[in-house]
Short mmCIF file of C-alpha atoms in Angstrom, two decimals:
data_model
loop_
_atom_site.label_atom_id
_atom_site.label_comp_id
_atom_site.label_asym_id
_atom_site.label_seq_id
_atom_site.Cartn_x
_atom_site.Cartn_y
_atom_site.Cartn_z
CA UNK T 1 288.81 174.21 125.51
CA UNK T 2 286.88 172.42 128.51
CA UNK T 3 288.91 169.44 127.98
CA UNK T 4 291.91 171.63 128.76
CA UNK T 5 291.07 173.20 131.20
CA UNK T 6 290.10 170.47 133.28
CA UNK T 7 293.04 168.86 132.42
CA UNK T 8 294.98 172.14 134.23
CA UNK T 9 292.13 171.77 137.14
CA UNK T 10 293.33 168.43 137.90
CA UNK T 11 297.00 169.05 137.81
CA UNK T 12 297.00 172.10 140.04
CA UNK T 13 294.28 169.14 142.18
CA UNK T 14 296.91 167.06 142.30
CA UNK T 15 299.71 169.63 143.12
CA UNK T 16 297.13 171.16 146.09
CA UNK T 17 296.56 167.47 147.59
CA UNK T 18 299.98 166.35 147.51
CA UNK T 19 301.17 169.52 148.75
CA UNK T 20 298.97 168.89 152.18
CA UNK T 21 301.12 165.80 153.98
CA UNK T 22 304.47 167.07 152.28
CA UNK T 23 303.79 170.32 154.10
CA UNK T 24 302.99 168.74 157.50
CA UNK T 25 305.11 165.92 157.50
CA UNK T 26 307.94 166.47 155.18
CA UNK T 27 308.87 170.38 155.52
CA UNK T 28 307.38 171.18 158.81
CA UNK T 29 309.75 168.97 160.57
CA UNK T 30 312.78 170.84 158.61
CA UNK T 31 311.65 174.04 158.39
CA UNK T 32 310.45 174.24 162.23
CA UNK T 33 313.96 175.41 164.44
CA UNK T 34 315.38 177.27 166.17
CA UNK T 35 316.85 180.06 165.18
CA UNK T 36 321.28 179.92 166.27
CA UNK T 37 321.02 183.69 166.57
CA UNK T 38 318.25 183.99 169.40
CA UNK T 39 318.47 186.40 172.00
CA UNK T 40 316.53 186.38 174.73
CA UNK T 41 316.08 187.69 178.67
CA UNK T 42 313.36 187.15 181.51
CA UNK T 43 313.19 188.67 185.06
CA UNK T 44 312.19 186.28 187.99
CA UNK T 45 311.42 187.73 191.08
CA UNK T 46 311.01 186.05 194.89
CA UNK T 47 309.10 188.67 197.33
CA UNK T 48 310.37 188.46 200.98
CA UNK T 49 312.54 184.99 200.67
CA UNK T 50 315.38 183.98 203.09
CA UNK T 51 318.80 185.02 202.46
CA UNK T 52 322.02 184.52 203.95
CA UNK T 53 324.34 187.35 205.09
CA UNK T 54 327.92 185.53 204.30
CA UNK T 55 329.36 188.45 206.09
CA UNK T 56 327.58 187.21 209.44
CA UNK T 57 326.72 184.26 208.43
CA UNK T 58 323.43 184.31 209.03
CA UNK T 59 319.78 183.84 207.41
CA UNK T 60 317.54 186.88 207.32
CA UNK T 61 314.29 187.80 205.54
CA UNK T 62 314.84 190.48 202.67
CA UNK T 63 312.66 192.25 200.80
CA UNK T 64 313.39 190.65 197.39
CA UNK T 65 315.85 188.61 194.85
CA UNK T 66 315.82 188.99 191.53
CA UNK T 67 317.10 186.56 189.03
CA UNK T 68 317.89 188.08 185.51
CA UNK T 69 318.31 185.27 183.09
CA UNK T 70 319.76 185.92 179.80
CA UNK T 71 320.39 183.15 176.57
CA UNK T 72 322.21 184.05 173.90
CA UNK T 73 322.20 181.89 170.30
CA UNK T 74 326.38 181.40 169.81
CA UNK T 75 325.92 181.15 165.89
CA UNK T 76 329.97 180.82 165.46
CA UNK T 77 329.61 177.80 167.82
CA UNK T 78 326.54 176.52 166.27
CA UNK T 79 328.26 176.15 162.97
CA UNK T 80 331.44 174.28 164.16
CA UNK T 81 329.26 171.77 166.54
CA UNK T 82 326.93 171.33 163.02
CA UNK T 83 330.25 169.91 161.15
CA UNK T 84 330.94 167.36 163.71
CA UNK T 85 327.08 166.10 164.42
CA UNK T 86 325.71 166.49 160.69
CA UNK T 87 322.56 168.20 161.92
CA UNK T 88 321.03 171.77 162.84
CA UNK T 89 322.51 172.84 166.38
CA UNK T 90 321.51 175.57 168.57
CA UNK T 91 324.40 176.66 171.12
CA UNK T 92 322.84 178.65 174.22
CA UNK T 93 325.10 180.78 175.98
CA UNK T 94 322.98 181.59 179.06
CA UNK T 95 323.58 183.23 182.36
CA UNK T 96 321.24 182.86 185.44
CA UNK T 97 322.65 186.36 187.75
CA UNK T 98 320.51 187.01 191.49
CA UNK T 99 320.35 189.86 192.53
CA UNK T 100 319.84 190.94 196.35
CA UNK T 101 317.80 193.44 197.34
CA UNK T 102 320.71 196.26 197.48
CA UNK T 103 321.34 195.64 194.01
CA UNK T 104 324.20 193.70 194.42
CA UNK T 105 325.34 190.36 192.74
CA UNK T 106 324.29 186.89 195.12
CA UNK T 107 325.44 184.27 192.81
CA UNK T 108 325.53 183.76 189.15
CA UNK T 109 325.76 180.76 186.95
CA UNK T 110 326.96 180.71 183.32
CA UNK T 111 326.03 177.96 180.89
CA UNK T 112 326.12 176.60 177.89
CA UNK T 113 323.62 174.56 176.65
CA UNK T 114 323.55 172.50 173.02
CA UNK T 115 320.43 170.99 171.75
CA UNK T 116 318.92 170.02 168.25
CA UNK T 117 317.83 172.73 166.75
CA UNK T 118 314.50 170.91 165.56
CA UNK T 119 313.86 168.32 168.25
CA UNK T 120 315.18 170.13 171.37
CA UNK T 121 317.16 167.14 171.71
CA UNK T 122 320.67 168.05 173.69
CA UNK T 123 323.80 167.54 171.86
CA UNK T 124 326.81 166.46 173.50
CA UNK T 125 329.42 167.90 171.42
CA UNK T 126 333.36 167.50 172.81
CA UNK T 127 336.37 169.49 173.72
CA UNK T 128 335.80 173.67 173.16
CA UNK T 129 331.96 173.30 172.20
CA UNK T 130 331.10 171.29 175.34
CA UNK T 131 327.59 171.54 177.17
CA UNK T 132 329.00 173.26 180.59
CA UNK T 133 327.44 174.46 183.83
CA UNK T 134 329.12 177.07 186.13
CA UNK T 135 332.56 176.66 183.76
CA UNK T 136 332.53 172.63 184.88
CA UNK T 137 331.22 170.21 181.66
CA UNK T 138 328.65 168.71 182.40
CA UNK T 139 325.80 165.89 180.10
CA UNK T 140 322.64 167.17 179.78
CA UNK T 141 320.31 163.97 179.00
CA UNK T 142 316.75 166.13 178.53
CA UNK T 143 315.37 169.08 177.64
CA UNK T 144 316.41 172.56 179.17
CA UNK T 145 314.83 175.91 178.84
CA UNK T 146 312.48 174.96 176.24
CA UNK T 147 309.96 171.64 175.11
CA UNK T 148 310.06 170.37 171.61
CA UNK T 149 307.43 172.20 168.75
CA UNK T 150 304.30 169.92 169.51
CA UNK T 151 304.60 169.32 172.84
CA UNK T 152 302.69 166.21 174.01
CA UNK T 153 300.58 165.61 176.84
CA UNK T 154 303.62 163.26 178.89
CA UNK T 155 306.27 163.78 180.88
CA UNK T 156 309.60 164.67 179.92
CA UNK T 157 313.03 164.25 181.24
CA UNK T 158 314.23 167.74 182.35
CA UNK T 159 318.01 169.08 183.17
CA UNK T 160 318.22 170.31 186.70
CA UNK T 161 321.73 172.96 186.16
CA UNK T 162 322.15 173.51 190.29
CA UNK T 163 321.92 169.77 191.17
CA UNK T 164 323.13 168.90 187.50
CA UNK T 165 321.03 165.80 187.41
CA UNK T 166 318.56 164.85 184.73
CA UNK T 167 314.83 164.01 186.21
CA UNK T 168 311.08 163.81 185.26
CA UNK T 169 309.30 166.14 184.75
CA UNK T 170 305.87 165.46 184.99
CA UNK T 171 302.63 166.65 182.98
CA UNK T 172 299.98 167.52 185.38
CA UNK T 173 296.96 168.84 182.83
CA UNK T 174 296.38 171.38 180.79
CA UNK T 175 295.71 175.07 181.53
CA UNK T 176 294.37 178.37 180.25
CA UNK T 177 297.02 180.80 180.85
CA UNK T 178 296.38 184.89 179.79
CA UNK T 179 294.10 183.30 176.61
CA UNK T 180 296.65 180.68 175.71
CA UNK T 181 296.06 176.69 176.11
CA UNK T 182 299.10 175.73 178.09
CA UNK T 183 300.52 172.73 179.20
CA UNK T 184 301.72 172.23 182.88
CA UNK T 185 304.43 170.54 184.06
CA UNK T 186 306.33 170.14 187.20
CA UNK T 187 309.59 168.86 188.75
CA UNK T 188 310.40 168.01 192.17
CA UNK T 189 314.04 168.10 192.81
CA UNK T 190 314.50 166.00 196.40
CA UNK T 191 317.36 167.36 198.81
CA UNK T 192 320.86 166.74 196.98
CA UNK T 193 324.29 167.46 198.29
CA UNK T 194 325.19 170.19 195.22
CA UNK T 195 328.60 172.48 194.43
CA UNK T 196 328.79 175.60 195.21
CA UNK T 197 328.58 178.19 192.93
CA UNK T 198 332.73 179.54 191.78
CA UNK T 199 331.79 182.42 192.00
CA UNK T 200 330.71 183.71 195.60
CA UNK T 201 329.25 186.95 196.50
CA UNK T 202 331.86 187.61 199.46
CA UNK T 203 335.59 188.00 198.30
CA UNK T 204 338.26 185.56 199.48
CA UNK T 205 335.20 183.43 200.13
CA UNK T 206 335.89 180.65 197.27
CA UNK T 207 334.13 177.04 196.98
CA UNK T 208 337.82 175.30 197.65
CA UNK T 209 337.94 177.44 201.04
CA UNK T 210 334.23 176.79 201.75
CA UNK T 211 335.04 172.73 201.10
CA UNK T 212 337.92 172.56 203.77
CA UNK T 213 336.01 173.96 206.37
CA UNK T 214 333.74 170.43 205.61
CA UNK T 215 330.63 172.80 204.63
CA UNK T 216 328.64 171.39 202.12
CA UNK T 217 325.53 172.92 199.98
CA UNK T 218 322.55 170.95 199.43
CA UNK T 219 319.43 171.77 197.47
CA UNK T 220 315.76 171.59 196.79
CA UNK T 221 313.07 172.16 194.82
CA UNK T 222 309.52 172.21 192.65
CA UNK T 223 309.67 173.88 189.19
CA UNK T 224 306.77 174.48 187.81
CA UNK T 225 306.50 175.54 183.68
CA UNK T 226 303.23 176.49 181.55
CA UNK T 227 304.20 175.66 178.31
CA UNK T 228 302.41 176.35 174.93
CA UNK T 229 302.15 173.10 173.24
CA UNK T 230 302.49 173.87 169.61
CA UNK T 231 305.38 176.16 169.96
CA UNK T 232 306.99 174.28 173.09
CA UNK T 233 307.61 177.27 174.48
CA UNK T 234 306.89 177.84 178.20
CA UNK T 235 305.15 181.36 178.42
CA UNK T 236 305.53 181.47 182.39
CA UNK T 237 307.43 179.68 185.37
CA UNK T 238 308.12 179.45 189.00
CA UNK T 239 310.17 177.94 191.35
CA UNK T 240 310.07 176.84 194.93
CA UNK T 241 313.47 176.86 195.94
CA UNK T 242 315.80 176.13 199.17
CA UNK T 243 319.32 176.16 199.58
CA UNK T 244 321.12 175.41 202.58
CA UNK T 245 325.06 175.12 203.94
CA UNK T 246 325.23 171.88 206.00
CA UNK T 247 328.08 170.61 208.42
CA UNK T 248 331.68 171.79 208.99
CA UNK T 249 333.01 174.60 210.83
CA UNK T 250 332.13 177.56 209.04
CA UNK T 251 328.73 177.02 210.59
CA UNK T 252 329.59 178.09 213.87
CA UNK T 253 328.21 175.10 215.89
CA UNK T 254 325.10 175.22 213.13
CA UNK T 255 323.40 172.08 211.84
CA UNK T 256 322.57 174.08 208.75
CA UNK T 257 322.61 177.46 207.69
CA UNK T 258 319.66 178.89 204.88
CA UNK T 259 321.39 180.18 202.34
CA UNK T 260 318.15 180.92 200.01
CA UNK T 261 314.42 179.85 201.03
CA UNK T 262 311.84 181.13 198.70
CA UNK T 263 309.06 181.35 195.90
CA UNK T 264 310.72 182.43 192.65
CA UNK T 265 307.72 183.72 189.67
CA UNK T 266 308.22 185.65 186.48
CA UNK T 267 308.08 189.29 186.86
CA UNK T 268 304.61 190.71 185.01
CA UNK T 269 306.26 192.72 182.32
CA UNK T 270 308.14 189.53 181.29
CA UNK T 271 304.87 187.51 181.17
CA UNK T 272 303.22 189.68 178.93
CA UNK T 273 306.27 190.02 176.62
CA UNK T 274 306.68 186.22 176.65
CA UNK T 275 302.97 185.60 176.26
CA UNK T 276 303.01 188.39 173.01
CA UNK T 277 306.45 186.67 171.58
CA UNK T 278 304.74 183.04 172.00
CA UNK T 279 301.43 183.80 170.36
CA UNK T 280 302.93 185.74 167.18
CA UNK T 281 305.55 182.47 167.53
CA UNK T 282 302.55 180.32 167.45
CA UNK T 283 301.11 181.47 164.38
CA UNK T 284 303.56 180.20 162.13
CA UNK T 285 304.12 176.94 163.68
CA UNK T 286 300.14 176.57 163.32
CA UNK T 287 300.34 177.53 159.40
CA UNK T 288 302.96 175.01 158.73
CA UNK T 289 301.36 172.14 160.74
CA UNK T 290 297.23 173.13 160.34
CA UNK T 291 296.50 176.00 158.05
CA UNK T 292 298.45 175.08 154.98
CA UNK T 293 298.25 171.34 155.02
CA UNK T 294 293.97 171.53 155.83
CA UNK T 295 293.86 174.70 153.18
CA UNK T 296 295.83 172.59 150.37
CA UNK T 297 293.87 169.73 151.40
CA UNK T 298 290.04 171.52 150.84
CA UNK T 299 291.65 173.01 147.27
CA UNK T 300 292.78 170.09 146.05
CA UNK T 301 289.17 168.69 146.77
CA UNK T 302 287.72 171.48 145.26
CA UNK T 303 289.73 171.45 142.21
CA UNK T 304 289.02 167.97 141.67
CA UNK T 305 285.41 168.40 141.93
CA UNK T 306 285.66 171.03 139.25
CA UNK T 307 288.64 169.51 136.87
CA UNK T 308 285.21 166.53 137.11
CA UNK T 309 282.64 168.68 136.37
CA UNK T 310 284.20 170.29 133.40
CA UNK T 311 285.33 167.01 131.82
CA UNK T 312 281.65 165.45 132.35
CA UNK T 313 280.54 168.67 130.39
CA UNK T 314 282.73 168.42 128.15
CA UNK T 315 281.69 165.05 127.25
CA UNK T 316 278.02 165.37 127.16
CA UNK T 317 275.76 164.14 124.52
CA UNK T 318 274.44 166.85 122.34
CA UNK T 319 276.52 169.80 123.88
CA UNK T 320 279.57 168.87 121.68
CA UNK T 321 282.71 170.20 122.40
CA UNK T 322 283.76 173.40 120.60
CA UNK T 323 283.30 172.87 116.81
CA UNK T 324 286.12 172.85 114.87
CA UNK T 325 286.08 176.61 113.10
CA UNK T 326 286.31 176.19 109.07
CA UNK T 327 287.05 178.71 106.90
CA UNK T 328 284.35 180.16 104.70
CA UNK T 329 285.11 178.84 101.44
CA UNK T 330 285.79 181.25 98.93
CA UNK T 331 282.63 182.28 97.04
CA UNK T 332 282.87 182.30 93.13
CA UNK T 333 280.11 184.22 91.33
CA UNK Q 1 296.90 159.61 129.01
CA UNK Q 2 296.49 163.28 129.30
CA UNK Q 3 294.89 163.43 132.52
CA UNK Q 4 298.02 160.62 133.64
CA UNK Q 5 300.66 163.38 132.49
CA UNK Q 6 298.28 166.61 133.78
CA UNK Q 7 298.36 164.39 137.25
CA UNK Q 8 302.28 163.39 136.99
CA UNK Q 9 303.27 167.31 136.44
CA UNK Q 10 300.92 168.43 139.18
CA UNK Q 11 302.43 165.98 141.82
CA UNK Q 12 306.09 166.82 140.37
CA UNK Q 13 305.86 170.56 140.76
CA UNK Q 14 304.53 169.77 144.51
CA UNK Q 15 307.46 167.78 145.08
CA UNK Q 16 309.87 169.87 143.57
CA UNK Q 17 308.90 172.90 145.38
CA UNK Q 18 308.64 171.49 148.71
CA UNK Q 19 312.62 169.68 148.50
CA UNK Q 20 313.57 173.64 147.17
CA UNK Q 21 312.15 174.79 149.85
CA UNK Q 22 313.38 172.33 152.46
CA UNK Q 23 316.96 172.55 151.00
CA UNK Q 24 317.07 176.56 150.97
CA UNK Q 25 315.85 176.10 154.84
CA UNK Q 26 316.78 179.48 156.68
CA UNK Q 27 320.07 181.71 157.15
CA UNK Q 28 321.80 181.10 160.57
CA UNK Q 29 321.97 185.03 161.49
CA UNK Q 30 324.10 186.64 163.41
CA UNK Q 31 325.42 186.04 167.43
CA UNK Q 32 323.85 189.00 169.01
CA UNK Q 33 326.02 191.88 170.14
CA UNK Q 34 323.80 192.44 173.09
CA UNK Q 35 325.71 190.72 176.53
CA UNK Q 36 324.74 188.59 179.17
CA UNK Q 37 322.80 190.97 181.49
CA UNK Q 38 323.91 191.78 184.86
CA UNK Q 39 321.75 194.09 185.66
CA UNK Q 40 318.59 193.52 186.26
CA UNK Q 41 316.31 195.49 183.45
CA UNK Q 42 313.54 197.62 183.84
CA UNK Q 43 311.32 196.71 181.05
CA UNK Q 44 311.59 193.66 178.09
#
């Protein structure tokens, strides 16, 4: 009976140890994705930047601008880009929309962003599915919106959408942010000559009519992420941003015209929803890569010890194993 | 021998379980219905 049971102690051993790197290395790295169907929105806010007044055409301090940035997972997408690369794919339908401070629309850029589902990795899928920025398509060659599951302690090479370049972007240390260790990284975006955004917040002002005056737009600035390094997920970001019209006539005799000049952070409520989403986020990501693995690990130990100590009882001298039972032979008078 | 096979089965079922679950992976869901926001919203 020991014998048997030890023999049962050591199998489910074996099944706990070997179930500790096939977790971590073998299923984490396919189970771990992102989901096609995500949907998700944060609120940026600049307090008293520089805007410009296309009606006038000049630069004035306002009170505020808000940027309301939505991503949406395009399953239908996904699925068609998956045929053609033979891997998980995450399509991101996202729209970046500023807000002035009389609640009207400033500028707004739509788009669409393909990546790995697992890596983060961006896809560059062709013709209907392709990566596009502001309806022009565009390559993306690093990460955008979001850092791989296991972030690492390096810098990465980060999408810039308004400049649509591809730079570093560079780990500076890590953090504590709101009780989470974090990451930080950040970007510095020199002055580039940039396109203008098709869709303008004056009518009959378009970019063609804006381009034959000789006007161009040029661009600047320092993002900054926190980003929780098992989940890759940054939990809260700003931006130091400036955007200026340069040359032509449109300027009036101007040099250059401000079109935006300020400090763009996550609104509050957003950073404590993010923070809340990240950390229940977190929890599974830790259970597939420390909890599981380390818990299988210490069973299988333990079960090993025991599956031992049973069959070294079982074979001791003088504590035989259970005696055969024999049946009482029949007594005859 | 028996602890060979007890050993085999134990490292088999690990295996087989973890390629099931690997191969099942997750359903792709749904596109939400909710739109690209153009207002900007008062809460999350």
């Amino acid at each position: 009976m020991r014998r048997k049971a030890s023999l049962i102690l050591l199998a489910l051993a074996v099944f706990c140890t070997a179930m500790s790197p096939l977790m971590r290395w073998y299923a984490f790295p396919r189970l771990a994705k992102i989901p096609a169907g995500q949907y998700q929105n944060a609120v940026l806010e600049a307090k008293n930047p520089t805007l410009l007044d296309y009606g006038s055409m000049q630069s004035k301090k306002v009170s505020k601008v808000t940027v309301v940035q939505t991503l949406k997972g395009n399953v239908e997408a996904s699925e068609q880009v998956e045929k053609s690369a033979g891997r998980d794919v995450v399509v991101w339908d996202s729209l970046s929309y500023i807000v002035g401070p009389d609640g009207k629309m400033v500028s707004q850029v739509p788009e669409r962003y393909v990546f790995d589902a697992h890596s983060q990795a961006p896809v560059h899928p062709t013709g209907k599915y392709a990566e596009t920025v502001d309806g022009d398509k565009v390559r993306r060659d690093g990460i955008e919106f979001k850092w791989p599951f296991l972030t690492e302690k390096r810098d990465y090479e980060y999408y810039d959408a308004q400049a649509r370049v591809t730079r570093p972007i560079h780990y500076k240390g890590t953090r504590t942010f709101r009780g989470l260790k974090v990451y930080y990284f950040e970007q510095t975006i020199p002055w580039m000559k940039v396109p203008l955004p098709r869709t303008m917040p004056v009518k009959g002002i378009t970019p063609e009519s804006v381009a034959k005056t000789g006007t161009t737009r040029w661009y600047t600035t320092v993002r900054k992420f926190w980003v929780e390094p098992v989940t890759g997920a940054p939990v809260y970001g700003e931006e130091i941003q400036h955007n200026e019209l340069r040359g032509g006539t449109l300027l009036g005799g101007r040099d250059r015209v401000t079109v935006f000049a300020g400090h763009v952070k996550m609104r509050e409520d957003y950073i404590r929803s993010t923070v809340a989403l990240v950390k229940s986020n977190r929890v599974l990501v830790v259970l597939l890569t420390s909890y599981l693995p380390w818990g299988f690990l210490v069973a299988g130990a333990l079960l090993l010890a025991l599956s031992l100590w049973l069959e070294a009882r079982s074979r001791r001298p003088g504590e035989p194993e259970a005696a055969p039972a024999h049946e009482p032979e029949p007594v005859s008078a | 021998m028996r602890a060979l096979i007890a050993a085999a089965t134990g490292l088999a079922v690990a295996l087989a379980l973890v390629l099931t679950i690997t191969a099942m992976g997750s359903p792709p869901g749904e596109t939400s219905p909710k739109p690209l926001l153009t207002t900007v919203p008062k809460h999350p």
